[in-house]
């Protein structure tokens, strides 16, 4: 490897590491702060709030006596409540037959206070995800009606569209609005693939027809991390003009060529800011969720296409943004359950489960694609962390909530012996799943 390639590889690895640590630290800090603040509100005092594990780099003690510290290993964190034998996200239950502990400890607090404190971590993760998705949706807005040209993407051919043009028809088909039976995706599928398509516009208050490029060319708007296109060095803004020497006028032609190749190498001609490049890549098999439920295996190179122009947008109200944030978070949760079910049933490959290395690679890839993509990824990962922590596995928050449910039903806490056994079992399950996910990181394609 030459010095330039080595420098590039080291730089990429550093970006990946820093992005992963930043994403994880933000998510862990929010999760643990949820435990801390709700515990405090419930009368449970905290001794230590730690971001990271291992040797302490920095610490300070606040007026309540809680030590806030930053530790050397930035791969997690914890809150140690008063009376805990061991530092953990939540306190130990203790021996139910021993002298009753003080009210300001986790073990001595009422059941409702313990349950609220434990559940607060995942809930704060979900709240953060909703806030991130709501902010992105609010700032990006919703397409103005009627469909209006905001800006025109840079492509290797002349485009007779201008900012402010209202697009009324494309290829003789009326552009659908909210509530119309025809969707914009269906309109695109109905259009013939031609080098010139007629657009009926309202320009400066006057209706006019122009003939220009297909509204959905093979332009790269986004690259999926760890995809064939990403690994080949393709970039946002690239335009694919040919596949195996055949001219590509519309994104769906590229999709058809990728599906037909079934993973065989494809030679692409790519236009990038006036420069023509040759790229060879092979599509990867992916399991994709379907609108009606279930999954379908397809071949994908990992490109998200975009329109010839960026639509002008109108800003959402805060309430609309929150609604979008809630819907996105809910969609991730339901999609996670669906994916887990289909993975366990064998309907999709277990390689869909990524470990810490895979997550780190995605962190770096999203960071390189821009701030918004990185923040969006943090929102997705925060939802996943919150959901994972609610699984009824001892050592996780969901395991503690299961113990509290048992206590609520029976009127007594599980015995110390039972707790120790279940905690050991839970830790074994978590370590086994982590090892399996790491195996996927190394050996799955």
XYZ file of C-alpha atoms in Angstrom:
445
model
C 0.000 0.000 0.000
C 1.446 3.430 -0.952
C 1.665 6.290 1.537
C -1.391 8.098 0.143
C -3.558 4.981 0.388
C -2.290 4.311 3.907
C -3.056 7.879 4.975
C -6.550 7.623 3.474
C -7.200 4.320 5.253
C -5.989 5.703 8.587
C -8.087 8.830 8.130
C -11.150 6.747 7.357
C -10.559 4.565 10.414
C -10.150 7.633 12.630
C -13.398 9.130 11.308
C -15.184 5.842 11.948
C -13.843 5.583 15.504
C -14.616 9.192 16.409
C -18.097 9.039 14.871
C -18.898 5.813 16.722
C -17.666 7.182 20.057
C -19.576 10.449 19.611
C -22.814 8.679 18.629
C -22.552 6.128 21.424
C -21.600 8.726 24.035
C -24.593 10.931 23.203
C -26.994 7.994 23.330
C -25.539 6.598 26.563
C -25.490 10.036 28.220
C -29.175 10.574 27.434
C -30.086 7.043 28.560
C -28.228 7.296 31.859
C -29.455 10.829 32.485
C -32.985 9.461 32.219
C -32.194 7.005 35.020
C -30.501 9.718 37.068
C -33.043 12.524 36.829
C -36.139 10.362 37.319
C -34.407 8.613 40.216
C -33.707 12.013 41.765
C -37.296 13.141 41.204
C -38.419 9.887 42.863
C -36.239 10.457 45.923
C -33.430 8.035 44.985
C -29.996 9.604 45.359
C -27.127 8.913 42.961
C -23.499 8.620 44.038
C -21.861 8.471 40.589
C -22.839 9.410 37.038
C -20.161 8.022 34.730
C -19.772 8.399 30.991
C -17.411 5.574 30.088
C -15.739 2.843 32.116
C -12.282 2.293 33.571
C -9.804 4.894 34.850
C -11.360 8.284 35.561
C -10.087 11.135 33.371
C -12.133 13.923 34.893
C -14.629 14.208 37.749
C -16.403 16.734 39.909
C -18.861 16.466 42.789
C -22.023 18.580 42.696
C -23.825 20.105 45.680
C -26.039 17.016 46.005
C -22.980 14.819 46.481
C -23.147 13.129 43.079
C -19.797 12.619 41.367
C -19.946 13.306 37.619
C -17.074 11.651 35.823
C -15.607 10.942 32.408
C -13.784 7.603 32.163
C -11.160 6.344 29.735
C -13.154 3.637 27.921
C -15.920 5.455 25.987
C -18.112 2.424 25.305
C -20.966 2.866 27.759
C -21.773 4.454 31.083
C -23.649 3.981 34.319
C -25.389 5.587 37.272
C -24.443 4.250 40.715
C -27.250 4.906 43.168
C -26.763 5.204 46.934
C -26.382 1.780 48.524
C -25.509 -0.089 45.322
C -22.989 -2.868 45.833
C -21.869 -2.558 42.197
C -21.987 0.241 39.677
C -24.686 -0.416 37.119
C -27.406 1.350 35.225
C -29.814 0.509 38.068
C -29.373 -0.515 41.657
C -29.115 -3.991 43.092
C -32.201 -5.388 44.785
C -30.421 -6.621 47.896
C -31.551 -9.324 50.293
C -35.310 -9.014 50.983
C -34.824 -10.542 54.446
C -32.151 -8.047 55.534
C -32.716 -4.810 57.475
C -34.869 -2.510 55.309
C -32.621 -0.088 53.409
C -33.062 3.672 53.508
C -35.766 5.350 51.417
C -33.202 7.259 49.330
C -31.652 4.020 47.976
C -32.805 2.002 44.979
C -33.458 -1.053 47.152
C -35.399 0.949 49.739
C -37.502 3.033 47.353
C -41.162 2.205 46.675
C -41.907 -0.056 43.733
C -43.294 2.784 41.624
C -40.108 4.834 42.122
C -37.844 1.952 41.142
C -39.949 1.125 38.074
C -40.031 4.774 36.984
C -36.267 5.126 37.419
C -35.479 1.985 35.439
C -37.913 2.673 32.595
C -36.721 6.275 32.240
C -33.512 5.293 30.419
C -35.220 3.723 27.378
C -37.975 6.358 27.451
C -35.378 9.136 27.255
C -33.820 7.335 24.268
C -37.193 7.337 22.507
C -37.759 10.996 23.377
C -34.361 11.902 21.913
C -35.162 9.986 18.716
C -38.511 11.747 18.383
C -36.824 15.127 18.934
C -34.152 14.408 16.290
C -36.627 13.176 13.679
C -39.020 16.041 14.455
C -36.238 18.617 14.027
C -35.126 17.116 10.712
C -38.703 16.938 9.407
C -39.456 20.494 10.541
C -36.308 21.951 8.993
C -36.624 20.013 5.725
C -40.321 20.766 5.436
C -42.847 19.225 3.077
C -43.023 19.723 -0.721
C -44.941 22.852 -1.678
C -48.226 22.393 -3.518
C -48.473 22.516 -6.462
C -45.109 20.810 -7.000
C -42.593 23.611 -7.447
C -38.966 23.536 -8.580
C -36.681 24.616 -5.744
C -33.326 23.949 -7.417
C -32.087 21.806 -10.295
C -29.588 19.004 -9.725
C -26.312 19.164 -11.632
C -26.487 16.617 -14.463
C -24.492 16.075 -17.677
C -27.234 17.427 -19.943
C -29.194 20.624 -20.420
C -32.256 21.019 -18.227
C -34.901 23.592 -19.139
C -36.320 23.964 -15.648
C -36.014 27.024 -13.407
C -36.481 27.616 -9.686
C -40.054 28.706 -9.072
C -41.540 26.709 -11.960
C -44.794 25.032 -10.914
C -44.930 21.536 -12.438
C -48.509 20.747 -13.506
C -48.014 17.755 -15.818
C -45.146 15.421 -16.713
C -45.395 13.388 -19.914
C -49.054 14.358 -20.255
C -49.904 13.016 -16.770
C -51.234 15.413 -14.122
C -48.855 15.717 -11.176
C -50.732 14.299 -8.170
C -51.325 16.272 -5.015
C -52.264 15.219 -1.474
C -55.270 12.913 -1.470
C -55.048 11.989 -5.165
C -55.377 8.301 -6.022
C -52.292 8.429 -8.255
C -49.012 8.721 -6.369
C -45.909 10.411 -7.730
C -44.076 7.059 -7.770
C -46.843 5.601 -9.935
C -46.570 8.590 -12.264
C -42.853 7.924 -12.691
C -43.512 4.250 -13.464
C -46.009 5.224 -16.169
C -43.580 7.542 -17.948
C -41.761 6.148 -20.986
C -37.974 6.152 -20.775
C -37.011 8.844 -23.268
C -34.258 11.411 -23.530
C -36.844 14.198 -23.588
C -40.060 14.385 -21.583
C -42.707 17.100 -21.882
C -43.380 19.195 -18.766
C -46.409 21.479 -18.476
C -45.269 24.337 -16.255
C -46.670 27.519 -14.782
C -43.786 29.949 -15.137
C -44.297 33.511 -14.016
C -48.049 32.962 -13.984
C -48.105 31.700 -17.578
C -48.527 28.056 -18.582
C -45.829 26.759 -20.910
C -44.532 23.392 -22.106
C -40.853 22.471 -22.147
C -39.172 19.278 -23.280
C -36.282 18.177 -21.093
C -34.709 15.226 -19.241
C -36.523 12.428 -17.407
C -37.662 13.598 -13.930
C -35.911 10.670 -12.217
C -32.415 10.286 -13.722
C -29.834 7.931 -12.219
C -28.457 10.572 -9.862
C -26.995 9.516 -6.524
C -28.715 11.383 -3.698
C -27.548 9.086 -0.901
C -25.323 6.031 -0.467
C -26.131 3.201 1.919
C -23.180 2.458 4.250
C -21.340 -0.805 3.527
C -23.107 -1.052 0.145
C -21.464 -1.941 -3.162
C -21.744 1.647 -4.410
C -20.268 3.064 -1.202
C -17.364 0.612 -1.230
C -16.657 1.369 -4.911
C -15.975 5.023 -4.085
C -19.115 6.522 -5.593
C -20.246 9.829 -4.127
C -23.376 11.864 -3.602
C -24.156 13.849 -6.739
C -22.729 11.239 -9.124
C -24.840 10.556 -12.215
C -24.764 7.087 -13.783
C -24.944 7.558 -17.544
C -24.235 4.009 -18.815
C -24.401 0.419 -17.550
C -22.383 -2.105 -19.554
C -22.203 0.482 -22.346
C -25.978 1.001 -22.514
C -27.219 4.553 -21.991
C -29.203 5.115 -18.794
C -31.843 7.835 -18.948
C -33.908 6.945 -15.877
C -33.189 5.506 -12.446
C -35.483 2.538 -13.034
C -33.260 1.413 -15.937
C -30.394 1.180 -13.445
C -32.585 -0.817 -11.046
C -33.564 -3.228 -13.819
C -29.928 -3.722 -14.872
C -28.858 -4.438 -11.276
C -31.648 -6.985 -10.758
C -30.889 -8.692 -14.069
C -27.175 -9.044 -13.205
C -27.994 -10.974 -9.981
C -24.726 -10.034 -8.340
C -22.467 -10.332 -11.399
C -19.971 -7.466 -11.869
C -21.428 -4.404 -13.587
C -19.408 -1.794 -15.471
C -20.821 1.688 -14.851
C -19.976 4.988 -16.482
C -20.288 7.763 -13.912
C -20.385 11.518 -14.465
C -18.983 13.576 -11.591
C -18.716 17.365 -11.879
C -17.759 17.239 -15.542
C -15.440 14.241 -15.203
C -16.295 10.796 -16.614
C -15.295 7.811 -14.458
C -15.464 4.047 -14.887
C -16.724 2.064 -11.891
C -17.133 -1.700 -11.567
C -19.200 -3.170 -8.752
C -21.307 -6.183 -7.828
C -24.724 -5.863 -6.215
C -25.387 -7.432 -2.817
C -28.384 -9.493 -1.777
C -30.555 -7.649 0.735
C -33.732 -8.543 2.633
C -36.225 -5.704 2.258
C -39.451 -5.238 4.260
C -42.595 -5.126 2.133
C -45.572 -2.783 2.683
C -47.957 -5.720 3.117
C -45.661 -7.425 5.629
C -42.842 -9.906 5.261
C -39.539 -9.536 3.462
C -38.334 -9.877 -0.108
C -34.777 -10.644 -1.197
C -33.462 -8.291 -3.878
C -30.177 -7.240 -5.435
C -29.073 -3.722 -4.512
C -25.979 -1.563 -5.044
C -27.000 0.813 -2.235
C -27.972 3.967 -4.106
C -30.891 6.192 -3.186
C -31.979 8.034 -6.303
C -33.467 11.489 -6.562
C -35.384 13.740 -8.872
C -34.012 15.934 -11.616
C -34.884 18.869 -9.390
C -35.281 19.445 -5.678
C -38.837 20.481 -4.838
C -39.419 23.746 -3.027
C -40.656 23.089 0.492
C -42.874 24.616 3.146
C -41.829 24.409 6.773
C -43.833 22.121 9.029
C -45.388 23.420 12.221
C -43.803 22.159 15.461
C -46.824 19.911 16.030
C -46.508 18.415 12.541
C -42.797 17.898 13.150
C -43.458 16.058 16.417
C -46.034 13.891 14.661
C -43.443 13.022 11.996
C -40.902 12.236 14.743
C -43.312 9.940 16.568
C -44.250 8.175 13.328
C -40.594 7.617 12.416
C -39.700 6.266 15.856
C -42.731 3.971 15.840
C -41.811 2.752 12.367
C -38.289 1.820 13.529
C -39.678 -0.067 16.534
C -42.231 -2.054 14.515
C -39.640 -2.700 11.803
C -37.205 -4.010 14.413
C -39.769 -6.461 15.794
C -40.655 -7.587 12.276
C -37.003 -8.071 11.362
C -36.300 -10.027 14.545
C -39.305 -12.289 13.977
C -38.340 -13.023 10.374
C -34.701 -13.591 11.381
C -35.667 -16.101 14.075
C -38.087 -17.848 11.710
C -35.381 -18.104 9.040
C -37.247 -15.933 6.527
C -34.283 -13.555 6.308
C -30.569 -14.014 6.864
C -29.112 -13.674 10.362
C -26.436 -11.511 8.722
C -28.924 -8.654 9.080
C -27.797 -8.487 12.723
C -24.780 -6.183 13.000
C -22.364 -6.030 15.908
C -20.325 -3.133 17.280
C -17.895 -3.160 14.354
C -20.711 -2.999 11.823
C -22.402 -0.199 13.758
C -19.090 1.669 13.946
C -18.641 1.385 10.176
C -22.130 2.765 9.598
C -21.387 5.596 12.061
C -18.333 6.612 10.060
C -20.134 6.316 6.733
C -23.035 8.477 7.902
C -20.663 11.062 9.375
C -18.867 11.320 6.039
C -22.202 11.906 4.285
C -22.937 15.020 6.325
C -24.220 16.310 9.637
C -27.901 15.650 8.939
C -27.280 12.026 7.971
C -25.154 11.503 11.081
C -27.750 13.031 13.410
C -30.453 10.949 11.736
C -28.354 7.826 12.369
C -28.030 8.786 16.046
C -31.827 8.955 16.187
C -32.154 5.492 14.668
C -29.502 4.024 16.976
C -31.059 5.690 20.026
C -34.382 4.001 19.242
C -32.603 0.662 18.858
C -30.785 1.088 22.194
C -34.004 2.031 23.968
C -35.837 -0.946 22.495
C -33.017 -3.391 23.258
C -32.917 -2.261 26.880
C -36.610 -3.054 27.281
C -36.140 -6.708 26.365
C -36.963 -8.851 29.444
C -33.396 -10.068 29.850
C -31.824 -9.825 33.327
C -29.051 -7.164 33.492
C -31.062 -5.042 31.021
C -33.669 -2.508 32.115
C -36.403 -4.787 30.812
C -35.146 -7.555 33.084
C -35.414 -5.302 36.137
C -38.918 -4.265 35.088
C -39.811 -7.962 34.860
C -38.598 -8.420 38.451
C -40.732 -5.459 39.505
C -43.766 -6.947 37.758
C -43.163 -10.157 39.732
C -42.953 -8.114 42.929
C -46.170 -6.244 42.099
C -48.051 -9.514 41.528
C -46.643 -11.558 44.438
C -46.006 -8.786 46.945
C -42.374 -9.827 47.486
C -39.041 -9.406 45.744
C -37.241 -12.328 44.088
C -34.747 -14.014 46.408
C -31.091 -13.030 46.277
C -30.210 -16.510 45.023
C -32.753 -16.306 42.198
C -31.549 -12.824 41.265
C -27.919 -13.928 41.079
C -28.808 -16.917 38.909
C -30.982 -14.861 36.559
C -28.395 -12.079 36.316
C -25.717 -14.614 35.378
C -28.059 -16.145 32.815
C -28.898 -12.731 31.384
C -25.238 -11.766 31.133
C -24.547 -15.044 29.324
C -27.323 -14.301 26.830
C -26.015 -10.775 26.184
C -22.417 -11.958 25.729
C -23.576 -14.738 23.390
C -25.580 -12.310 21.251
C -22.624 -9.915 21.160
C -20.294 -12.717 20.064
C -22.779 -13.755 17.366
C -23.065 -10.175 16.110
C -19.266 -9.825 16.055
C -19.079 -13.044 14.037
C -21.453 -11.432 11.533
C -19.261 -8.315 11.397
C -16.263 -10.406 10.366
C -17.759 -13.140 8.209
C -21.004 -11.902 6.640
C -20.646 -10.404 3.149
